[in-house]
């Protein structure tokens, strides 16, 4: 009985909270979104942390850092080519699609993503700030020119630029700064948002993890969607625990129903 009562209180609290999130989304004009690896998990792309996270099995210093790249560029390239092949063969899921749909609904709307997979754009999102770069782009470490992925021949080993410089994936590695204008714009969005989402991110990697906190600090209604609690959970106005591909389309459906009612 006690267990049942506790469950009722918990469910009731979550339901109330979800209702408030729906109200906030119905009344919002400016919506910002931060996404992380969890939003692409249902498309078949592995996350970094958590039970099956990549960083449980692999060493980020070897594979996602300049010193690892300089030590063994072949290994790093093989790992990125392996991930590119996965990404090219998966599709955006229902969460990506719901976020893309929201864009035409709000006068000010953007997604800041830590993901490098391009799935938001493939789902139809137009305003996407890639905080950690994009795996399908590469750049020369010597002259800085950006090269699209189709310029990279998988058979040729470590790619070189026409200037002779070593080519690297155009992603942000550990210890590297994030692209300044993208970061600045993402913080501006967070500061001005009426509603701010944090979806499928462990909220453990900074500076991206500051974005929902910045939004909270400036008065936004913050909605978190994640499989499990994170450091943001106790701070968020609403925290929905479950799969993004299920929770987000359901939430968005309820918002649309309420707006048109
Ligand atoms: P993480 O792997 O740290 O976190 C993924 C989060 O998604 C976890 O909190 C999971 O609980 C949650 N999750 C998993 N499946 C989900 C689902 N179907 N629906 C909702 N949530 C789900 O990924 P990020 O927070 O994106 O950086 O990691 C941030 C950065 O750390 C990455 O961009 C990468 C990594 O090292 C660099 O490589 C620079």
GROMACS .gro file of C-alpha atoms and ligand atoms in nm:
model
  300
    1UNK     CA    1   0.000   0.000   0.000
    2UNK     CA    2   0.275   0.238   0.096
    3UNK     CA    3   0.451   0.154  -0.226
    4UNK     CA    4   0.133   0.225  -0.423
    5UNK     CA    5   0.087   0.561  -0.248
    6UNK     CA    6   0.445   0.656  -0.322
    7UNK     CA    7   0.402   0.555  -0.685
    8UNK     CA    8   0.081   0.762  -0.708
    9UNK     CA    9   0.250   1.069  -0.562
   10UNK     CA   10   0.545   1.026  -0.797
   11UNK     CA   11   0.325   0.973  -1.104
   12UNK     CA   12   0.102   1.262  -1.006
   13UNK     CA   13   0.399   1.492  -0.962
   14UNK     CA   14   0.540   1.392  -1.299
   15UNK     CA   15   0.202   1.436  -1.468
   16UNK     CA   16   0.156   1.783  -1.318
   17UNK     CA   17   0.499   1.874  -1.427
   18UNK     CA   18   0.437   1.749  -1.781
   19UNK     CA   19   0.121   1.961  -1.797
   20UNK     CA   20   0.324   2.265  -1.702
   21UNK     CA   21   0.571   2.183  -1.978
   22UNK     CA   22   0.283   2.165  -2.229
   23UNK     CA   23   0.152   2.505  -2.110
   24UNK     CA   24   0.498   2.658  -2.135
   25UNK     CA   25   0.537   2.522  -2.490
   26UNK     CA   26   0.190   2.649  -2.588
   27UNK     CA   27   0.276   3.001  -2.473
   28UNK     CA   28   0.639   3.016  -2.590
   29UNK     CA   29   0.768   3.231  -2.872
   30UNK     CA   30   1.139   3.153  -2.835
   31UNK     CA   31   1.248   2.793  -2.798
   32UNK     CA   32   1.604   2.664  -2.774
   33UNK     CA   33   1.719   2.303  -2.772
   34UNK     CA   34   2.038   2.129  -2.662
   35UNK     CA   35   2.080   1.773  -2.783
   36UNK     CA   36   2.334   1.502  -2.710
   37UNK     CA   37   2.417   1.149  -2.813
   38UNK     CA   38   2.102   1.006  -2.652
   39UNK     CA   39   1.876   1.161  -2.917
   40UNK     CA   40   2.051   0.955  -3.184
   41UNK     CA   41   2.060   0.633  -2.980
   42UNK     CA   42   1.728   0.514  -3.123
   43UNK     CA   43   1.868   0.567  -3.472
   44UNK     CA   44   2.141   0.316  -3.387
   45UNK     CA   45   2.432   0.543  -3.292
   46UNK     CA   46   2.613   0.456  -2.970
   47UNK     CA   47   2.625   0.706  -2.683
   48UNK     CA   48   2.948   0.791  -2.499
   49UNK     CA   49   2.851   0.731  -2.139
   50UNK     CA   50   2.611   0.497  -1.964
   51UNK     CA   51   2.597   0.120  -1.973
   52UNK     CA   52   2.687   0.064  -2.340
   53UNK     CA   53   2.871   0.394  -2.378
   54UNK     CA   54   3.171   0.411  -2.614
   55UNK     CA   55   3.395   0.557  -2.345
   56UNK     CA   56   3.344   0.244  -2.132
   57UNK     CA   57   3.522   0.037  -2.393
   58UNK     CA   58   3.745   0.285  -2.575
   59UNK     CA   59   4.000   0.541  -2.465
   60UNK     CA   60   3.891   0.898  -2.553
   61UNK     CA   61   4.249   1.021  -2.528
   62UNK     CA   62   4.358   0.778  -2.800
   63UNK     CA   63   4.063   0.845  -3.030
   64UNK     CA   64   3.932   1.194  -2.963
   65UNK     CA   65   4.232   1.408  -2.887
   66UNK     CA   66   4.516   1.573  -3.075
   67UNK     CA   67   4.789   1.381  -2.893
   68UNK     CA   68   4.621   1.049  -2.982
   69UNK     CA   69   4.586   1.161  -3.345
   70UNK     CA   70   4.949   1.265  -3.374
   71UNK     CA   71   5.059   0.940  -3.212
   72UNK     CA   72   4.847   0.715  -3.432
   73UNK     CA   73   4.657   0.896  -3.710
   74UNK     CA   74   4.581   0.569  -3.886
   75UNK     CA   75   4.391   0.433  -3.583
   76UNK     CA   76   4.196   0.758  -3.539
   77UNK     CA   77   4.102   0.767  -3.910
   78UNK     CA   78   3.990   0.406  -3.902
   79UNK     CA   79   3.769   0.482  -3.603
   80UNK     CA   80   3.614   0.788  -3.769
   81UNK     CA   81   3.560   0.601  -4.098
   82UNK     CA   82   3.390   0.323  -3.902
   83UNK     CA   83   3.157   0.578  -3.736
   84UNK     CA   84   3.093   0.757  -4.066
   85UNK     CA   85   2.978   0.431  -4.221
   86UNK     CA   86   2.734   0.379  -3.936
   87UNK     CA   87   2.602   0.735  -3.954
   88UNK     CA   88   2.556   0.723  -4.331
   89UNK     CA   89   2.345   0.411  -4.295
   90UNK     CA   90   2.108   0.524  -4.022
   91UNK     CA   91   1.803   0.750  -4.035
   92UNK     CA   92   1.672   1.033  -3.815
   93UNK     CA   93   1.425   0.901  -3.559
   94UNK     CA   94   1.094   1.032  -3.426
   95UNK     CA   95   1.268   1.271  -3.184
   96UNK     CA   96   1.470   1.438  -3.462
   97UNK     CA   97   1.154   1.465  -3.670
   98UNK     CA   98   0.949   1.619  -3.386
   99UNK     CA   99   1.221   1.880  -3.329
  100UNK     CA  100   1.227   1.961  -3.702
  101UNK     CA  101   0.851   2.008  -3.700
  102UNK     CA  102   0.866   2.247  -3.404
  103UNK     CA  103   1.084   2.486  -3.604
  104UNK     CA  104   0.797   2.604  -3.824
  105UNK     CA  105   0.579   2.662  -3.517
  106UNK     CA  106   0.798   2.903  -3.320
  107UNK     CA  107   0.913   3.248  -3.440
  108UNK     CA  108   1.254   3.193  -3.281
  109UNK     CA  109   1.384   2.840  -3.269
  110UNK     CA  110   1.719   2.668  -3.292
  111UNK     CA  111   1.900   2.351  -3.196
  112UNK     CA  112   2.248   2.348  -3.047
  113UNK     CA  113   2.379   1.995  -3.077
  114UNK     CA  114   2.680   1.817  -2.938
  115UNK     CA  115   2.625   1.551  -3.202
  116UNK     CA  116   2.840   1.530  -3.510
  117UNK     CA  117   2.606   1.303  -3.705
  118UNK     CA  118   2.404   1.560  -3.903
  119UNK     CA  119   2.076   1.380  -3.822
  120UNK     CA  120   1.893   1.699  -3.723
  121UNK     CA  121   1.959   1.846  -4.066
  122UNK     CA  122   1.859   1.521  -4.234
  123UNK     CA  123   1.531   1.533  -4.037
  124UNK     CA  124   1.465   1.879  -4.183
  125UNK     CA  125   1.589   2.115  -3.910
  126UNK     CA  126   1.722   2.436  -4.061
  127UNK     CA  127   1.883   2.621  -3.772
  128UNK     CA  128   2.132   2.383  -3.618
  129UNK     CA  129   2.443   2.493  -3.433
  130UNK     CA  130   2.699   2.215  -3.430
  131UNK     CA  131   2.893   2.270  -3.111
  132UNK     CA  132   3.130   1.977  -3.172
  133UNK     CA  133   3.159   1.994  -3.550
  134UNK     CA  134   3.045   1.743  -3.810
  135UNK     CA  135   3.193   1.404  -3.887
  136UNK     CA  136   3.124   1.440  -4.259
  137UNK     CA  137   3.360   1.734  -4.287
  138UNK     CA  138   3.738   1.733  -4.256
  139UNK     CA  139   4.001   1.999  -4.246
  140UNK     CA  140   4.367   2.033  -4.326
  141UNK     CA  141   4.583   2.083  -4.020
  142UNK     CA  142   4.828   2.285  -4.229
  143UNK     CA  143   4.626   2.530  -4.444
  144UNK     CA  144   4.291   2.494  -4.262
  145UNK     CA  145   4.086   2.428  -4.577
  146UNK     CA  146   3.760   2.238  -4.515
  147UNK     CA  147   3.713   1.921  -4.719
  148UNK     CA  148   3.384   1.736  -4.755
  149UNK     CA  149   3.384   1.370  -4.670
  150UNK     CA  150   3.349   1.261  -5.033
  151UNK     CA  151   3.700   1.395  -5.092
  152UNK     CA  152   3.832   1.131  -4.854
  153UNK     CA  153   3.926   0.800  -5.007
  154UNK     CA  154   3.895   0.523  -4.750
  155UNK     CA  155   4.153   0.313  -4.931
  156UNK     CA  156   4.427   0.573  -4.926
  157UNK     CA  157   4.512   0.550  -4.558
  158UNK     CA  158   4.573   0.880  -4.381
  159UNK     CA  159   4.434   1.152  -4.606
  160UNK     CA  160   4.656   1.440  -4.709
  161UNK     CA  161   4.555   1.784  -4.838
  162UNK     CA  162   4.681   1.910  -5.175
  163UNK     CA  163   4.913   2.139  -4.973
  164UNK     CA  164   5.070   1.827  -4.821
  165UNK     CA  165   4.920   1.880  -4.473
  166UNK     CA  166   4.760   1.606  -4.266
  167UNK     CA  167   4.379   1.603  -4.289
  168UNK     CA  168   4.174   1.550  -3.973
  169UNK     CA  169   3.800   1.513  -3.907
  170UNK     CA  170   3.639   1.855  -3.855
  171UNK     CA  171   3.517   1.776  -3.507
  172UNK     CA  172   3.604   1.917  -3.166
  173UNK     CA  173   3.838   1.693  -2.971
  174UNK     CA  174   3.899   1.693  -2.598
  175UNK     CA  175   4.096   1.997  -2.489
  176UNK     CA  176   4.003   2.196  -2.801
  177UNK     CA  177   3.790   2.511  -2.798
  178UNK     CA  178   3.441   2.503  -2.942
  179UNK     CA  179   3.375   2.717  -3.253
  180UNK     CA  180   3.344   3.064  -3.100
  181UNK     CA  181   3.055   3.211  -3.298
  182UNK     CA  182   2.849   2.894  -3.261
  183UNK     CA  183   2.905   2.890  -2.888
  184UNK     CA  184   2.827   3.262  -2.852
  185UNK     CA  185   2.505   3.227  -3.051
  186UNK     CA  186   2.403   2.917  -2.854
  187UNK     CA  187   2.442   3.108  -2.527
  188UNK     CA  188   2.243   3.401  -2.667
  189UNK     CA  189   1.963   3.160  -2.759
  190UNK     CA  190   1.970   3.011  -2.407
  191UNK     CA  191   1.957   3.358  -2.248
  192UNK     CA  192   1.651   3.463  -2.449
  193UNK     CA  193   1.454   3.140  -2.456
  194UNK     CA  194   1.106   3.108  -2.310
  195UNK     CA  195   1.145   2.731  -2.315
  196UNK     CA  196   1.473   2.541  -2.332
  197UNK     CA  197   1.511   2.166  -2.391
  198UNK     CA  198   1.797   1.942  -2.286
  199UNK     CA  199   1.753   1.612  -2.467
  200UNK     CA  200   1.962   1.295  -2.453
  201UNK     CA  201   2.267   1.449  -2.297
  202UNK     CA  202   2.442   1.342  -1.978
  203UNK     CA  203   2.492   1.716  -1.911
  204UNK     CA  204   2.846   1.629  -1.809
  205UNK     CA  205   3.057   1.796  -2.079
  206UNK     CA  206   3.115   2.169  -2.058
  207UNK     CA  207   3.067   2.430  -2.192
  208UNK     CA  208   2.762   2.273  -2.364
  209UNK     CA  209   2.622   2.157  -2.029
  210UNK     CA  210   2.603   2.521  -1.915
  211UNK     CA  211   2.345   2.605  -2.184
  212UNK     CA  212   2.033   2.478  -2.002
  213UNK     CA  213   2.166   2.628  -1.678
  214UNK     CA  214   2.212   2.963  -1.851
  215UNK     CA  215   1.857   2.935  -1.982
  216UNK     CA  216   1.725   2.856  -1.633
  217UNK     CA  217   1.916   3.143  -1.486
  218UNK     CA  218   1.755   3.381  -1.736
  219UNK     CA  219   1.404   3.258  -1.663
  220UNK     CA  220   1.338   2.993  -1.926
  221UNK     CA  221   1.120   2.693  -1.851
  222UNK     CA  222   1.366   2.403  -1.884
  223UNK     CA  223   1.248   2.061  -1.999
  224UNK     CA  224   1.485   1.767  -1.979
  225UNK     CA  225   1.425   1.440  -2.162
  226UNK     CA  226   1.661   1.156  -2.076
  227UNK     CA  227   1.656   0.786  -2.003
  228UNK     CA  228   1.798   0.849  -1.658
  229UNK     CA  229   1.855   1.135  -1.411
  230UNK     CA  230   2.147   1.369  -1.478
  231UNK     CA  231   2.300   1.659  -1.287
  232UNK     CA  232   2.045   1.883  -1.457
  233UNK     CA  233   1.745   1.681  -1.338
  234UNK     CA  234   1.702   1.844  -0.995
  235UNK     CA  235   1.726   2.190  -1.156
  236UNK     CA  236   1.500   2.138  -1.458
  237UNK     CA  237   1.138   2.255  -1.438
  238UNK     CA  238   1.024   1.929  -1.592
  239UNK     CA  239   1.226   1.613  -1.630
  240UNK     CA  240   1.074   1.342  -1.846
  241UNK     CA  241   1.242   1.008  -1.810
  242UNK     CA  242   1.222   0.776  -2.108
  243UNK     CA  243   1.326   0.743  -2.470
  244UNK     CA  244   1.346   1.073  -2.658
  245UNK     CA  245   1.188   0.907  -2.964
  246UNK     CA  246   0.879   0.832  -2.756
  247UNK     CA  247   0.859   1.114  -2.501
  248UNK     CA  248   0.919   1.405  -2.737
  249UNK     CA  249   0.669   1.322  -3.016
  250UNK     CA  250   0.406   1.248  -2.747
  251UNK     CA  251   0.473   1.580  -2.573
  252UNK     CA  252   0.465   1.767  -2.904
  253UNK     CA  253   0.141   1.598  -3.005
  254UNK     CA  254  -0.021   1.716  -2.678
  255UNK     CA  255   0.106   2.070  -2.736
  256UNK     CA  256  -0.046   2.077  -3.086
  257UNK     CA  257  -0.377   1.937  -2.955
  258UNK     CA  258  -0.393   2.203  -2.684
  259UNK     CA  259  -0.306   2.487  -2.921
  260UNK     CA  260  -0.574   2.387  -3.173
  261UNK     CA  261  -0.839   2.301  -2.907
  262LIG     P1  262   2.657   1.096  -2.333
  262LIG     O1  263   2.689   0.961  -2.390
  262LIG     O2  264   2.746   1.150  -2.229
  262LIG     O3  265   2.509   1.095  -2.274
  262LIG     C1  266   2.403   1.042  -2.345
  262LIG     C2  267   2.279   1.058  -2.259
  262LIG     O4  268   2.168   1.015  -2.336
  262LIG     C3  269   2.281   0.972  -2.131
  262LIG     O5  270   2.249   1.056  -2.022
  262LIG     C4  271   2.174   0.867  -2.156
  262LIG     O6  272   2.101   0.837  -2.038
  262LIG     C5  273   2.084   0.938  -2.255
  262LIG     N1  274   2.010   0.848  -2.346
  262LIG     C6  275   2.050   0.733  -2.403
  262LIG     N2  276   1.958   0.685  -2.485
  262LIG     C7  277   1.854   0.772  -2.483
  262LIG     C8  278   1.727   0.779  -2.547
  262LIG     N3  279   1.688   0.688  -2.632
  262LIG     N4  280   1.648   0.884  -2.518
  262LIG     C9  281   1.686   0.980  -2.430
  262LIG     N5  282   1.805   0.979  -2.367
  262LIG    C10  283   1.888   0.878  -2.392
  262LIG     O7  284   2.645   1.194  -2.459
  262LIG     P2  285   2.660   1.353  -2.462
  262LIG     O8  286   2.597   1.415  -2.343
  262LIG     O9  287   2.616   1.396  -2.596
  262LIG    O10  288   3.226   1.497  -2.705
  262LIG    O11  289   2.816   1.367  -2.451
  262LIG    C11  290   2.873   1.494  -2.464
  262LIG    C12  291   3.005   1.484  -2.532
  262LIG    O12  292   3.087   1.387  -2.467
  262LIG    C13  293   3.000   1.433  -2.676
  262LIG    O13  294   2.965   1.534  -2.767
  262LIG    C14  295   3.137   1.383  -2.698
  262LIG    C15  296   3.155   1.308  -2.568
  262LIG    O14  297   3.283   1.282  -2.528
  262LIG    C16  298   3.336   1.491  -2.781
  262LIG    O15  299   3.366   1.394  -2.847
  262LIG    C17  300   3.413   1.618  -2.776
   0.00000   0.00000   0.00000
